[in-house]
Tab-separated table of C-alpha atoms in Angstrom:
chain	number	residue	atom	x	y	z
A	1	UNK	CA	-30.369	41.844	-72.770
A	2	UNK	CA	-29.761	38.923	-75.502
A	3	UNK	CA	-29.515	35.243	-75.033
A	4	UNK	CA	-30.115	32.826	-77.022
A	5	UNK	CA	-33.617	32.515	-76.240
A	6	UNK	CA	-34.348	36.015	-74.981
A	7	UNK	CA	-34.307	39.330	-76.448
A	8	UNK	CA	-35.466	42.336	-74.513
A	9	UNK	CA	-34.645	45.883	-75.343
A	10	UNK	CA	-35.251	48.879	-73.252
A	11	UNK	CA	-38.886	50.114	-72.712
A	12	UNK	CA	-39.651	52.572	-75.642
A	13	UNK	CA	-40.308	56.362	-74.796
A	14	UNK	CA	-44.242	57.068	-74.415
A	15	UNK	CA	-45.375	59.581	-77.250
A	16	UNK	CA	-46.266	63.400	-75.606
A	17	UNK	CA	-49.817	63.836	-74.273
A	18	UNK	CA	-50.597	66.327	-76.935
A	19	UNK	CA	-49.832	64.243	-79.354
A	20	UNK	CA	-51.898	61.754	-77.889
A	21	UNK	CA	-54.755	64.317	-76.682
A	22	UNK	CA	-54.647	64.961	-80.236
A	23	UNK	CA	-55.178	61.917	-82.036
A	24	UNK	CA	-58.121	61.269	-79.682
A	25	UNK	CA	-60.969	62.950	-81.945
A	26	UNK	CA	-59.163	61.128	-85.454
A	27	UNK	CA	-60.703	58.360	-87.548
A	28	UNK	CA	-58.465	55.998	-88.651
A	29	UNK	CA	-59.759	56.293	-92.556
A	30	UNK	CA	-58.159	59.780	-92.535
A	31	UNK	CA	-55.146	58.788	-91.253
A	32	UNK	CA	-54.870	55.922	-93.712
A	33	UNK	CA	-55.927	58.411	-96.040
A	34	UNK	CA	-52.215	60.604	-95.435
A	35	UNK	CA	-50.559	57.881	-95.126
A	36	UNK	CA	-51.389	56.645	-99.365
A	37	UNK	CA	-53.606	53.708	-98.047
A	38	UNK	CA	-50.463	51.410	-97.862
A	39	UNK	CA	-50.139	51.650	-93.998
A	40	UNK	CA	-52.006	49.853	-91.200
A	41	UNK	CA	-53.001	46.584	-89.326
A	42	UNK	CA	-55.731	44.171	-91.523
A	43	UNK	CA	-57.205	41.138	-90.147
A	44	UNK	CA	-58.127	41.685	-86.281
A	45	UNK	CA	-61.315	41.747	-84.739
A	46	UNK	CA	-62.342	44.236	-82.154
A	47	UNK	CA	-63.567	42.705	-78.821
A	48	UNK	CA	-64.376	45.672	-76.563
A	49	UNK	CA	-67.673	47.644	-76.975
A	50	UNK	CA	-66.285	51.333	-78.677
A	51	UNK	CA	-63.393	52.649	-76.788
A	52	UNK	CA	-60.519	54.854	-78.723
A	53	UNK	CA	-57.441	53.406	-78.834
A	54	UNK	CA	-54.558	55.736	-78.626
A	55	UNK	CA	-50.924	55.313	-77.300
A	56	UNK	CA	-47.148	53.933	-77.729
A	57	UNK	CA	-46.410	50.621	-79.221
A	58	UNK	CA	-44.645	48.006	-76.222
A	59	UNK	CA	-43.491	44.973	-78.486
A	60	UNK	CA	-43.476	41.433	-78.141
A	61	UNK	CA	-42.694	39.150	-80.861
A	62	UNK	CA	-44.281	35.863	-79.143
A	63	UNK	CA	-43.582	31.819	-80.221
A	64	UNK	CA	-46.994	30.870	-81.455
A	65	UNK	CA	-49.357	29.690	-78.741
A	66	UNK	CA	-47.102	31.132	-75.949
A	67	UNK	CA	-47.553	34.263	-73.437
A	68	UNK	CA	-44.047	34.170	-71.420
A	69	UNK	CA	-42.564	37.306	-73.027
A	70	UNK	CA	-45.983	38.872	-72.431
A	71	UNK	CA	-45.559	38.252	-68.913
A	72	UNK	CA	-42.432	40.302	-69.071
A	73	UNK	CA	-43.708	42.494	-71.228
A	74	UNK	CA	-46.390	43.672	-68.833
A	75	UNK	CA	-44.142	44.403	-65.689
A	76	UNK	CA	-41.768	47.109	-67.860
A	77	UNK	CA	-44.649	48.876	-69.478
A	78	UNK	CA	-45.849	52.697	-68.376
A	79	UNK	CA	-49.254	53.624	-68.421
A	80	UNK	CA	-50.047	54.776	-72.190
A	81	UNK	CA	-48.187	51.882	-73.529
A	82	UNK	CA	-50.067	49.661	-75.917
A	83	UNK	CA	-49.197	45.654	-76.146
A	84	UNK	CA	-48.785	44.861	-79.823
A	85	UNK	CA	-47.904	41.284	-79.868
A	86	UNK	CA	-46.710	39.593	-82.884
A	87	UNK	CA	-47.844	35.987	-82.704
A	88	UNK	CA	-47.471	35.308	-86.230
A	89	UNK	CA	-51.098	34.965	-86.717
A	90	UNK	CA	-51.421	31.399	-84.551
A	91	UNK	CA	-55.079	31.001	-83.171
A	92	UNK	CA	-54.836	27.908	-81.478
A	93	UNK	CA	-53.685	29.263	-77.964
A	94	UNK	CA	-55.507	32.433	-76.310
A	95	UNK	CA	-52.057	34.539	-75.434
A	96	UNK	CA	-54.149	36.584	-73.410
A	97	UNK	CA	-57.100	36.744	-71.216
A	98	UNK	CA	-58.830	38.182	-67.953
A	99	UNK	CA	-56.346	38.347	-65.671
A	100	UNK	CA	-53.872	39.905	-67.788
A	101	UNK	CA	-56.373	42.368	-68.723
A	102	UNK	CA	-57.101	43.398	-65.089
A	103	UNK	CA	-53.158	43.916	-64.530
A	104	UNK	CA	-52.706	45.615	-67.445
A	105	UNK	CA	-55.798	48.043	-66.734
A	106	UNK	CA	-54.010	48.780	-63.000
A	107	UNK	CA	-50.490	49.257	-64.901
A	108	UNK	CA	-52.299	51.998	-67.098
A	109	UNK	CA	-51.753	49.726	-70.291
A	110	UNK	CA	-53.822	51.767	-72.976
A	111	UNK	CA	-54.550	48.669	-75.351
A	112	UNK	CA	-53.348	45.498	-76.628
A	113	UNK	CA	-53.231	44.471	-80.032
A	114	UNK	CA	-52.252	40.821	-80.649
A	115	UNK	CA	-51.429	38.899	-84.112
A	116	UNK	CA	-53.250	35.875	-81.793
A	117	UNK	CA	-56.254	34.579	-80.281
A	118	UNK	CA	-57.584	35.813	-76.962
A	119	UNK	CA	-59.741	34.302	-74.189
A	120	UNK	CA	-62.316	35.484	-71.821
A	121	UNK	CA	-63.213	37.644	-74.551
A	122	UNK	CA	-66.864	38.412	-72.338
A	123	UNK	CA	-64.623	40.595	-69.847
A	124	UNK	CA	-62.690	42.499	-72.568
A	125	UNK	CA	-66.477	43.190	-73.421
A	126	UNK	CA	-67.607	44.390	-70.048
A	127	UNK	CA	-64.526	46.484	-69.034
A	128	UNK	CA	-64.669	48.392	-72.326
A	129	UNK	CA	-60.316	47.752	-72.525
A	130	UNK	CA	-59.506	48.429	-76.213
A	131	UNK	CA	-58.496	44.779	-77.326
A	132	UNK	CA	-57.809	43.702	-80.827
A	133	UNK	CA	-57.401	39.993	-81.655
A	134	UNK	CA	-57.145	37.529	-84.913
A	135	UNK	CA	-59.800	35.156	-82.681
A	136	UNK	CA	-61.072	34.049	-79.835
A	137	UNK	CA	-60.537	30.349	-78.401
A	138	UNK	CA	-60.987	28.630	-74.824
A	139	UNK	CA	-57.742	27.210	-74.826
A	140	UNK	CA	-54.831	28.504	-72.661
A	141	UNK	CA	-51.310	29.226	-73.612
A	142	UNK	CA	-48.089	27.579	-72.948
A	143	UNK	CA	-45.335	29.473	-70.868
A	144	UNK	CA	-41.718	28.102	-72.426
A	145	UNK	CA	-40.490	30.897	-74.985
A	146	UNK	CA	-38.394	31.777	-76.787
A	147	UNK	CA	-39.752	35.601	-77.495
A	148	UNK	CA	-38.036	39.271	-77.695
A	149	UNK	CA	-39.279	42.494	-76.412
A	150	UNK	CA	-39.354	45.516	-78.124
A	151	UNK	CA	-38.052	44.499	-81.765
A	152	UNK	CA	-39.676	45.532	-84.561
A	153	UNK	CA	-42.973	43.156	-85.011
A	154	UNK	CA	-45.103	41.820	-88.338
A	155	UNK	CA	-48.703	42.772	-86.916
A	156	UNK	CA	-51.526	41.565	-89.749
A	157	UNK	CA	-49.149	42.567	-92.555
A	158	UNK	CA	-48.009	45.665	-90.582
A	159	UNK	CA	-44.031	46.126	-89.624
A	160	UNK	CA	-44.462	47.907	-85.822
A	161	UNK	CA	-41.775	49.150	-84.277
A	162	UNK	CA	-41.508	49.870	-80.677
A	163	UNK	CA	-42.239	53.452	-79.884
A	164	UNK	CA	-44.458	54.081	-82.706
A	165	UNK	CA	-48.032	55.246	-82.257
A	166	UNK	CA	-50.988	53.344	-82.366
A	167	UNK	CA	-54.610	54.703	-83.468
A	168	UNK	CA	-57.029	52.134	-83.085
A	169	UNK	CA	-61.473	52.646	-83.727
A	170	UNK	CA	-63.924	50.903	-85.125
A	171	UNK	CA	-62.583	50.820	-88.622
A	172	UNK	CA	-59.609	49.432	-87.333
A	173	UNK	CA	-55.704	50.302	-86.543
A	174	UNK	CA	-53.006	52.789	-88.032
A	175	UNK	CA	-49.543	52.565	-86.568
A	176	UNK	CA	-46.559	55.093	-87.598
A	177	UNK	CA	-43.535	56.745	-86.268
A	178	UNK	CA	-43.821	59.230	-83.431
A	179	UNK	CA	-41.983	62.537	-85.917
A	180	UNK	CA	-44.831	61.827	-88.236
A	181	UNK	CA	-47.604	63.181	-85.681
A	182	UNK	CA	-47.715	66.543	-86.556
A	183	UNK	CA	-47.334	66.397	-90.056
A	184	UNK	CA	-50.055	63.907	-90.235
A	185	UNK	CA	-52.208	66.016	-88.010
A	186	UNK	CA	-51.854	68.775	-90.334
A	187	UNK	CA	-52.828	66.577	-93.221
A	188	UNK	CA	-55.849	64.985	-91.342
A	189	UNK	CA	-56.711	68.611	-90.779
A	190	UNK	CA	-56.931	69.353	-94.225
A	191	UNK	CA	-58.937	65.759	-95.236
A	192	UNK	CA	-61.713	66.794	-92.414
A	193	UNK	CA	-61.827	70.235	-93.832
A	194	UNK	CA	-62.795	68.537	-97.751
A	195	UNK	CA	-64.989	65.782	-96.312
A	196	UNK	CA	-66.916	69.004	-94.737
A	197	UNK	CA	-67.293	70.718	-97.898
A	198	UNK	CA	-68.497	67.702	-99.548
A	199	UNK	CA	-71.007	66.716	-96.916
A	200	UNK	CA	-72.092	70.275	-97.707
A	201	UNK	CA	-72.764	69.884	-101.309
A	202	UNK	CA	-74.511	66.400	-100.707
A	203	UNK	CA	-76.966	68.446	-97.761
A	204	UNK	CA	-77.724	70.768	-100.736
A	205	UNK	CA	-79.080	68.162	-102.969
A	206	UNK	CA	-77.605	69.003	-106.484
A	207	UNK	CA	-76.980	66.063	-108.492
A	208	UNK	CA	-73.996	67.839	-110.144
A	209	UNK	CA	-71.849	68.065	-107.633
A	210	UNK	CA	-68.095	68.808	-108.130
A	211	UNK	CA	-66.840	65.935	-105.832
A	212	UNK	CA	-68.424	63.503	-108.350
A	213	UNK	CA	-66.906	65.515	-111.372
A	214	UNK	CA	-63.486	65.503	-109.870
A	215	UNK	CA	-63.566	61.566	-110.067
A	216	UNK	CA	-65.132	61.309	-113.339
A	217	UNK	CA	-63.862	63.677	-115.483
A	218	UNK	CA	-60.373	62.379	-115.624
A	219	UNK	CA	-62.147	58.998	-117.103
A	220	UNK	CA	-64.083	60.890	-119.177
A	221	UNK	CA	-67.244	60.109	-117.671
A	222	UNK	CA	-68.158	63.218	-116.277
């Protein structure tokens, strides 16, 4: 459906469980790690206590201050879906608060991640719901439009695309295309496995240790 003030594409296809089972037990570092340190969302603040975020990005591309197409938004999403809301950064307006929390918990919503301000940010607390915000502000948000659903979205400096999968922790969010899973997996794999041997070396207390030389030694400072 397009009008001239409405855009809304289908509802984008929810990433396997595996995949998502998977990504359940990996820090975000390693996957920005694999992914040349160029990838992922800067800028938003974490408002629930410590819960993993994992699922499939639902996007909105919101006018600043303004929560209509999130309205929409919530009644096509499946459980596992995660609200990534590009509201180009605008913290005057909480786009979301409470009550939309509390539906989107019953829908199944995995997350939301929002280039806005939030309210009721106490409850987001409480209920542990993965929430990840620009700010927080008392003041409520209009309800004219225009927006689109499910177009590709500028999240703080990240280009989301609906469908893609979204790893969110305490060191913040990763987003990338579903085919890149296993790959990546494999390559986070492989990160864990070095950062083991190194935390190994540093247990063993030698101030030699070939980590170190590996960075200096191409300066010429080992």
């Amino acid at each position: 459906m397009s009008t001239a003030t409405a855009t809304i594409h289908p509802t984008p296809e929810l990433a396997p469980d595996h995949i998502v089972a998977a990504f359940q037990s990996v820090v975000t570092p390693h996957i920005s790690d694999n992914l040349s340190r160029m990838s992922g969302i800067t800028g938003l603040k974490r408002f629930h206590r410590g819960k993993k975020l994992v699922g499939t990005a639902f996007t909105v591309k919101a006018k600043p201050g303004d929560n209509l197409f999130i309205y929409k938004a919530l009644t096509m999403m499946k459980p596992g879906h995660v609200l990534v809301v590009d509201g180009a950064g605008d913290t005057s307006n909480a786009l979301v608060g409470e009550l939309i929390m509390l539906y989107a918990i019953e829908r199944g919503c995995a997350g939301f991640v929002l280039d806005a301000a939030i309210r009721d940010s106490a409850a987001f607390f409480d209920a542990d719901f993965p929430c990840y915000a620009r700010s927080v502000t008392h003041r409520g948000p209009y309800k004219n439009g225009p927006g689109a659903i499910n177009v590709p979205v500028n999240v703080g400096g990240q280009v989301v695309l609906p469908g893609d999968l979204v790893v969110a922790d305490e060191d913040g969010i990763v987003t990338f295309d579903q085919p890149q899973a296993p790959s990546l997996l494999e390559a986070v794999k492989a990160t864990q496995s070095k950062e083991d041997g190194i935390k190994a070396e540093i247990a063993a207390g030698s101030s030699e240790e070939g980590w170190l030389r590996a960075v200096l030694a191409p300066a010429g400072l080992a």
